[in-house]
Coordinates of C-alpha atoms in Angstrom, one line a residue:
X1 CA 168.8 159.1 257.1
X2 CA 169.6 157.9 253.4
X3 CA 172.5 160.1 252.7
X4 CA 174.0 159.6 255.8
X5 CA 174.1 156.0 254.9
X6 CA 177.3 156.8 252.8
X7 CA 179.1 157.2 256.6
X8 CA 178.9 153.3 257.4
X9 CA 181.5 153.4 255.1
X10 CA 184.8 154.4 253.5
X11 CA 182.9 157.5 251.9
X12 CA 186.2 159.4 250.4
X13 CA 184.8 161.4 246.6
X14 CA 187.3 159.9 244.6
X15 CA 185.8 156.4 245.4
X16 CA 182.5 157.6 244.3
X17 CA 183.9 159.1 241.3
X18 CA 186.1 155.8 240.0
X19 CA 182.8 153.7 241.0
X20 CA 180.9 155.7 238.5
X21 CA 184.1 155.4 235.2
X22 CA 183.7 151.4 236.5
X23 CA 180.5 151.2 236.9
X24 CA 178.8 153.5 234.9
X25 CA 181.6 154.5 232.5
X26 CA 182.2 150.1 232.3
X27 CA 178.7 149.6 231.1
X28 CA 178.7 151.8 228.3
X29 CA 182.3 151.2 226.8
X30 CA 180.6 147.6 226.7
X31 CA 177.5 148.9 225.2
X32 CA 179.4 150.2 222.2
X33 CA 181.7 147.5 221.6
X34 CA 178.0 145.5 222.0
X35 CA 177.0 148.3 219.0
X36 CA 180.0 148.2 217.2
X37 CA 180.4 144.4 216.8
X38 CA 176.8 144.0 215.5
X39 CA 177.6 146.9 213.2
X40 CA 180.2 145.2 211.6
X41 CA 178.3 141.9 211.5
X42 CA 175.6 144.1 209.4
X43 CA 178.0 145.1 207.0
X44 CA 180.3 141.8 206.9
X45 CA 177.0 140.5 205.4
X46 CA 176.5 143.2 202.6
X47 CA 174.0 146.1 204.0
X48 CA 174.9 149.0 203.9
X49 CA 174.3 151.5 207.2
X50 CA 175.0 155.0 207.3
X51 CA 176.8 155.2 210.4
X52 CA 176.1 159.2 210.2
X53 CA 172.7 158.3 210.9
X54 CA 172.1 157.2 214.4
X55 CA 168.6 156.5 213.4
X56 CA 169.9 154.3 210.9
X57 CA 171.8 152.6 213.6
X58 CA 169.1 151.5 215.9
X59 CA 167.4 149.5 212.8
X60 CA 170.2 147.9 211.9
X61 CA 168.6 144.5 213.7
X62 CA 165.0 143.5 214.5
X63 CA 164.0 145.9 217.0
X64 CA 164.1 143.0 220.0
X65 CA 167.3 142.0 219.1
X66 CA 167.8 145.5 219.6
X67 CA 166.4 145.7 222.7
X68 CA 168.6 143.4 223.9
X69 CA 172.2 144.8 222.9
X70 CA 170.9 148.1 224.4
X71 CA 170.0 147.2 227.7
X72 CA 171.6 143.9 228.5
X73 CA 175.1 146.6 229.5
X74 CA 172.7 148.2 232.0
X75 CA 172.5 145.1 233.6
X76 CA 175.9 144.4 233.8
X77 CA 176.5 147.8 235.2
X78 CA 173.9 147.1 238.2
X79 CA 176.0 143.9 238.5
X80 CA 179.5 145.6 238.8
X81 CA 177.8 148.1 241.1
X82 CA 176.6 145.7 243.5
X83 CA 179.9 143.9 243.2
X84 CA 182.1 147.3 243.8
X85 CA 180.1 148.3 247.1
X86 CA 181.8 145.8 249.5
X87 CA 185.2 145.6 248.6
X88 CA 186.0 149.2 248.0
X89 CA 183.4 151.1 250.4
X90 CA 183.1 148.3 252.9
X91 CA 179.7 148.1 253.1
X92 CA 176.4 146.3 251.6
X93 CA 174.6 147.5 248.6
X94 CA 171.9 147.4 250.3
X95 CA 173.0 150.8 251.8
X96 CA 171.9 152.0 248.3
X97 CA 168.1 150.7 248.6
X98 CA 167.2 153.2 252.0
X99 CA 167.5 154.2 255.5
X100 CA 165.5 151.4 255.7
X101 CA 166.9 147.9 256.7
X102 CA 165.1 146.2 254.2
X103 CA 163.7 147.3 250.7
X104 CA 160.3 148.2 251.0
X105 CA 158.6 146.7 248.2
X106 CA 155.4 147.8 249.0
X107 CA 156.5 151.3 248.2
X108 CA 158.1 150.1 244.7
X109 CA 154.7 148.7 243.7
X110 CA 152.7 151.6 244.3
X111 CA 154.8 154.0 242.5
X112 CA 155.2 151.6 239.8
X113 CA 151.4 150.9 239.4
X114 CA 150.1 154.6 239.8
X115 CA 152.8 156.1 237.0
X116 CA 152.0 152.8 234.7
X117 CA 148.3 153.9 235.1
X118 CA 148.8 157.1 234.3
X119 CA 151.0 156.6 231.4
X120 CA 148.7 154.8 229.9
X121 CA 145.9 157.1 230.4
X122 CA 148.3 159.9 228.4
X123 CA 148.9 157.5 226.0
X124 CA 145.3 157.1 225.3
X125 CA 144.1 160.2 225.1
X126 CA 146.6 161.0 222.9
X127 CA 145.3 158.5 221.0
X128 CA 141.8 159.8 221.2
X129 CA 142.6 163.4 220.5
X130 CA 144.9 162.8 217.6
X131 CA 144.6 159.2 215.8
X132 CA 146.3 160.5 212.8
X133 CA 149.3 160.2 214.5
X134 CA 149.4 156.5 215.6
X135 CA 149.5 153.7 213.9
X136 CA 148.5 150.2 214.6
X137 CA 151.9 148.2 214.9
X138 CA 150.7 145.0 216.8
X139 CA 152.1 141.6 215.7
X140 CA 151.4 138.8 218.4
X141 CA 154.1 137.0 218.3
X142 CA 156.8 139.7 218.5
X143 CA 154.9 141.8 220.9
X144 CA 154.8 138.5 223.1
X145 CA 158.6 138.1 222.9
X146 CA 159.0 141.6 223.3
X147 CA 157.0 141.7 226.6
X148 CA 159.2 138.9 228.0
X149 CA 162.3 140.9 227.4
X150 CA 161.0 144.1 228.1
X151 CA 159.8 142.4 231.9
X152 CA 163.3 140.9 232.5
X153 CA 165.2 143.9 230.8
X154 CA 164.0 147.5 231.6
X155 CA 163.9 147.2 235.6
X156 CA 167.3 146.2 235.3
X157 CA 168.2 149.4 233.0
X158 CA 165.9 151.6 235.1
X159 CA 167.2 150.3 238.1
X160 CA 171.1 150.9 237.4
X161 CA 170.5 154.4 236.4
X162 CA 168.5 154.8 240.2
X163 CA 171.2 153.2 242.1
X164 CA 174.0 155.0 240.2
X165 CA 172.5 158.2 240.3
X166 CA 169.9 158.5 243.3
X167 CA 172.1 155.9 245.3
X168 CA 175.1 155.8 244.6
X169 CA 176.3 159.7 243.6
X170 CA 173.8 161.2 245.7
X171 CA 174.9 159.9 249.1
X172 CA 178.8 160.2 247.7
X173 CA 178.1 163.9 246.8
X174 CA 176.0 164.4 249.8
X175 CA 178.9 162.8 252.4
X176 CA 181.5 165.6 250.8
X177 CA 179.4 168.4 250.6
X178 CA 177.9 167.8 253.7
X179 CA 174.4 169.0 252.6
X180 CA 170.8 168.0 250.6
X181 CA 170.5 170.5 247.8
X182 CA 174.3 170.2 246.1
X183 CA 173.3 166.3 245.2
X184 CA 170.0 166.7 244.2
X185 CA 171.1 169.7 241.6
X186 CA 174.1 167.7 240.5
X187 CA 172.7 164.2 240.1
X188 CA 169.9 165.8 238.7
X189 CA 171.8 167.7 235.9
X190 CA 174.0 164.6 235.4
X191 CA 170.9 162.0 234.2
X192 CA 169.8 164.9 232.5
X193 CA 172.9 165.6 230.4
X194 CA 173.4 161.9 229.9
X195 CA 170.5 161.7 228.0
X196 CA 172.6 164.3 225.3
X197 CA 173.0 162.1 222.7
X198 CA 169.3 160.0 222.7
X199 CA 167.7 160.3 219.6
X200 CA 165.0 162.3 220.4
X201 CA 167.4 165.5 221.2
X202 CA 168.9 165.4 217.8
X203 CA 165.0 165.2 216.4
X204 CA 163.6 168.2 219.2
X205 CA 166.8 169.4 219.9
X206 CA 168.4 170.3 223.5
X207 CA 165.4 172.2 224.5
X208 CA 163.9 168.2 225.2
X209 CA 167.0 167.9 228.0
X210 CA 164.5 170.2 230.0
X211 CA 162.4 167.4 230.3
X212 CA 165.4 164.8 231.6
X213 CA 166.4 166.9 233.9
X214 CA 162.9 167.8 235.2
X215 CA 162.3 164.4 235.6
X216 CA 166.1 164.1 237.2
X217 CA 164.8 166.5 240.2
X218 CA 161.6 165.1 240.5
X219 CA 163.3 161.1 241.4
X220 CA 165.3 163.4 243.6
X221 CA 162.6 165.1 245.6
X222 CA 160.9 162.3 246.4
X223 CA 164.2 160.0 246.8
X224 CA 165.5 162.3 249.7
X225 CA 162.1 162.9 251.1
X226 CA 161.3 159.0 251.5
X227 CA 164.4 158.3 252.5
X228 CA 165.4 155.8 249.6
X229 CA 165.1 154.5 246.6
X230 CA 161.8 152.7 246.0
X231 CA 159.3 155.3 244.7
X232 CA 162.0 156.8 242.1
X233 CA 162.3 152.6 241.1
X234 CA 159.1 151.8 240.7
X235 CA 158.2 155.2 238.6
X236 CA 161.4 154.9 236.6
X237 CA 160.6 151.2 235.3
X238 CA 157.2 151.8 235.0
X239 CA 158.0 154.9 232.5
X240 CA 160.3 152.9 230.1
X241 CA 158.2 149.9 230.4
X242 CA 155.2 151.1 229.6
X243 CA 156.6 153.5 226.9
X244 CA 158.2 150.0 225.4
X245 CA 154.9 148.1 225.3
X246 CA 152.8 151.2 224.2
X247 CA 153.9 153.5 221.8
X248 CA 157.5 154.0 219.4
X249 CA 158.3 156.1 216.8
X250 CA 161.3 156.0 214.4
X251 CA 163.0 159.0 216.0
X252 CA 163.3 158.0 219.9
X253 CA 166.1 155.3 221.6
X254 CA 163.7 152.8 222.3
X255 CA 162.8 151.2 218.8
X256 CA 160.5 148.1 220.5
X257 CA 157.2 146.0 218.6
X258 CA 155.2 148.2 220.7
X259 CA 151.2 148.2 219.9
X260 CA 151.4 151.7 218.7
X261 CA 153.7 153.7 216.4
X262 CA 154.1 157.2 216.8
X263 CA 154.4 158.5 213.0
X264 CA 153.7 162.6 213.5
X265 CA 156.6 165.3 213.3
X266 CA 158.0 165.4 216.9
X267 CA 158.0 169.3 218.3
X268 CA 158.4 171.0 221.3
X269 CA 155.1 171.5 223.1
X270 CA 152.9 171.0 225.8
X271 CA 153.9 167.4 226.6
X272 CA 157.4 168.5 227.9
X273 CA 156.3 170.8 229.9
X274 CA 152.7 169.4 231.5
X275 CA 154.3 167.2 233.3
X276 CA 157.1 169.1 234.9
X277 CA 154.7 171.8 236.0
X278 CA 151.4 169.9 236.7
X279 CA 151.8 166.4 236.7
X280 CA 155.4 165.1 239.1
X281 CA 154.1 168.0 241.4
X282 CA 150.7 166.8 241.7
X283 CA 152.1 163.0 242.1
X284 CA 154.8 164.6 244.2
X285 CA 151.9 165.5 247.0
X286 CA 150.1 162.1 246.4
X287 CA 153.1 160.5 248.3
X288 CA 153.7 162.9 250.4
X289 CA 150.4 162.7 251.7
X290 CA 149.8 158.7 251.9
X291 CA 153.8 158.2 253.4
X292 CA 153.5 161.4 255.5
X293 CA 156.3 163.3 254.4
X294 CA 157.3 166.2 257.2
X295 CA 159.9 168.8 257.4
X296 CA 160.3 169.5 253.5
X297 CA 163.2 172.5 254.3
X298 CA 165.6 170.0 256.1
X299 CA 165.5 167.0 254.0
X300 CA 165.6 168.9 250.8
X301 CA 168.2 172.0 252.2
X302 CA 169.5 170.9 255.3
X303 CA 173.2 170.0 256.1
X304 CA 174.2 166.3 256.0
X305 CA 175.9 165.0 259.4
X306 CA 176.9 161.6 260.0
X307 CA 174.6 159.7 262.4
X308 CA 176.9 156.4 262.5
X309 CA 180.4 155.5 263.5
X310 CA 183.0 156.1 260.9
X311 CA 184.1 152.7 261.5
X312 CA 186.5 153.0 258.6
X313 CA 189.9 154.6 258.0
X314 CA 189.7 157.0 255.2
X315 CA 193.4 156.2 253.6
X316 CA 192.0 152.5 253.2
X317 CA 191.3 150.5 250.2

C-alpha cells in the first residue's frame, strides 16, 4: 500500500523532516535570492518598487519573465527531491509515484483532462454571468510564449508540491504515526498554511486558507484511496495551468498573459466554498466509481503496518 512504501527504506522522521528544509526549505531560499537579485537589478536601473507592496513586486518584470523566476525553484526542488531519495532513504523515487511499480499515466491524464474541462467550464460561466468583470487581455505573441513556459513550467511546480507533500511527508508521517488520518490532516494543513503569504490572502484575507486547505484534503483523499500520486498530479497541474492560460487578476501570485483579466473587487463568497462542498466531493465519487475504490474506513483511518522487509538499519545514513 502507498504509505507503507516509506518501509523499503531507512524511514526514521528526522530524515523526512531535513528532506523537506533541503528540499522544500532549498527551493524557496533560492526563490528569494531569484526575487531579490531581480529586485536589485530593477532598481540598479532607476525604477523605483515599493518593496512594502508585494503586488508591486510581482510586476516588477514582464509577467513571463516572471513566470519564470517563480517557478523555475520548484523545479529545482523536484530535482533535489529525486536526488535525496537514494542516498539518504535508500530507495527509488519512484516509491513516491504509487504502490504501483510503474506510474500509471493513464490515471494522470484523466484527472488532468476532467478538472481542465471543468475549469474552464467555471471560467466561462463566470464569464457569461458577469462580463463586467473580465477583460480581454489577449496578445498573440506573449500568450504563445506564455503557453510554452507555462507547458514546461507548471507540472514541474505542481508536481514538487505533490511529491513533497502527498509523497514524500505523507508516507514519512504515516511510517511514525503508524496510521492514515494523522498525515492526511497534517500534510493537509501544511500546503494549506504555505499558501499564507500568496497574494490573494492579503487581498481576501485568511478566511481564503479555507479553500488551500480544502483542496489540501481533497489530493489527500483520493491520494491514499488510489494508492498514489497520479490523480492529485494530474488535477493539481491542470488547476494552475489552466488558471495561467485563462484568467489573472492584479491581486493573485500568478501574474501570466492569460486571455482574460479578472479586474472586479475580490470577496469572500460562493466560489470558495462550492467547490469544497459540492464540487471535489462530487469529483471525489467520479473516481471512486470508475477505479473502484473499496473499503473507505481503512485506507482513510486505518493503522499503517509495514508489508515489506525493513531491509535497512535505522542508525544508518
Amino acid at each position: 500500500m502507498y504509505i507503507e512504501q516509506a518501509f523499503k527504506g531507512r524511514h526514521e522522521l528526522w530524515r523526512y523532516i531535513l528532506g523537506v528544509f533541503v528540499t522544500f526549505g532549498g527551493s524557496q531560499i533560492i526563490g528569494s535570492f531569484i526575487l531579490g537579485g531581480a529586485l536589485v537589478l530593477k532598481t540598479m536601473s532607476g525604477e523605483s518598487v515599493d518593496l512594502s507592496n508585494p503586488m508591486d513586486i510581482l510586476r516588477i518584470y514582464d509577467p513571463n519573465i516572471m513566470l519564470v523566476l517563480m517557478l523555475v525553484p520548484f523545479a529545482l526542488g523536484l530535482l533535489g527531491l529525486y536526488l535525496w531519495m537514494k542516498p539518504v532513504h535508500g530507495v527509488p523515487f519512484k516509491v513516491l509515484h504509487s504502490a504501483r511499480e510503474k506510474l500509471d499515466w493513464k490515471k494522470v491524464f484523466f484527472s488532468f483532462a476532467i478538472w481542465g474541462l471543468i475549469s474552464i467550464l467555471f471560467i466561462w460561466i463566470g464569464y457569461v454571468m458577469a462580463p463586467e468583470d473580465y477583460q480581454w487581455n489577449f496578445k498573440p505573441v506573449p500568450f504563445a510564449i506564455m503557453c510554452v513556459l507555462s507547458v514546461v513550467l507548471i507540472p514541474l511546480q505542481t508536481s514538487f508540491e505533490e511529491y513533497i507533500f502527498r509523497g514524500y511527508l505523507m508516507q514519512g508521517i504515516g511510517a511514525f504515526a503508524r496510521n492514515r488520518w494523522v498525515p492526511l490532516v497534517i500534510t493537509s494543513l501544511i500546503f494549506g498554511l504555505m499558501h499564507i503569504t500568496n497574494p490573494e490572502i492579503g487581498k481576501i484575507g485568511y478566511i481564503a486558507l479555507v479553500a488551500y486547505i480544502g483542496i489540501g484534503f481533497f489530493l489527500g483523499i483520493i491520494t491514499l484511496m488510489d494508492e498514489g500520486l497520479e490523480l492529485a498530479l494530474g488535477f493539481h497541474a491542470a488547476n494552475n495551468l489552466f488558471i495561467a492560460l485563462f484568467v489573472t487578476a492584479d491581486w493573485t501570485a500568478f501574474q501570466t498573459h492569460s486571455m482574460l483579466k479578472d479586474i472586479s473587487e475580490p470577496s469572500v463568497g460562493v466560489e470558495i466554498f462550492f467547490p469544497l462542498l459540492v464540487v471535489y466531493p462530487i469529483l471525489t465519487l467520479i473516481f471512486a466509481r470508475k477505479y473502484g475504490w473499496t473499503g473507505w474506513k481503512e485506507k482513510l483511518f486505518g493503522k499503517v503496518v509495514p508489508h515489506v522487509q525493513e531491509d535497512y538499519v535505522q542508525s544508518e545514513i
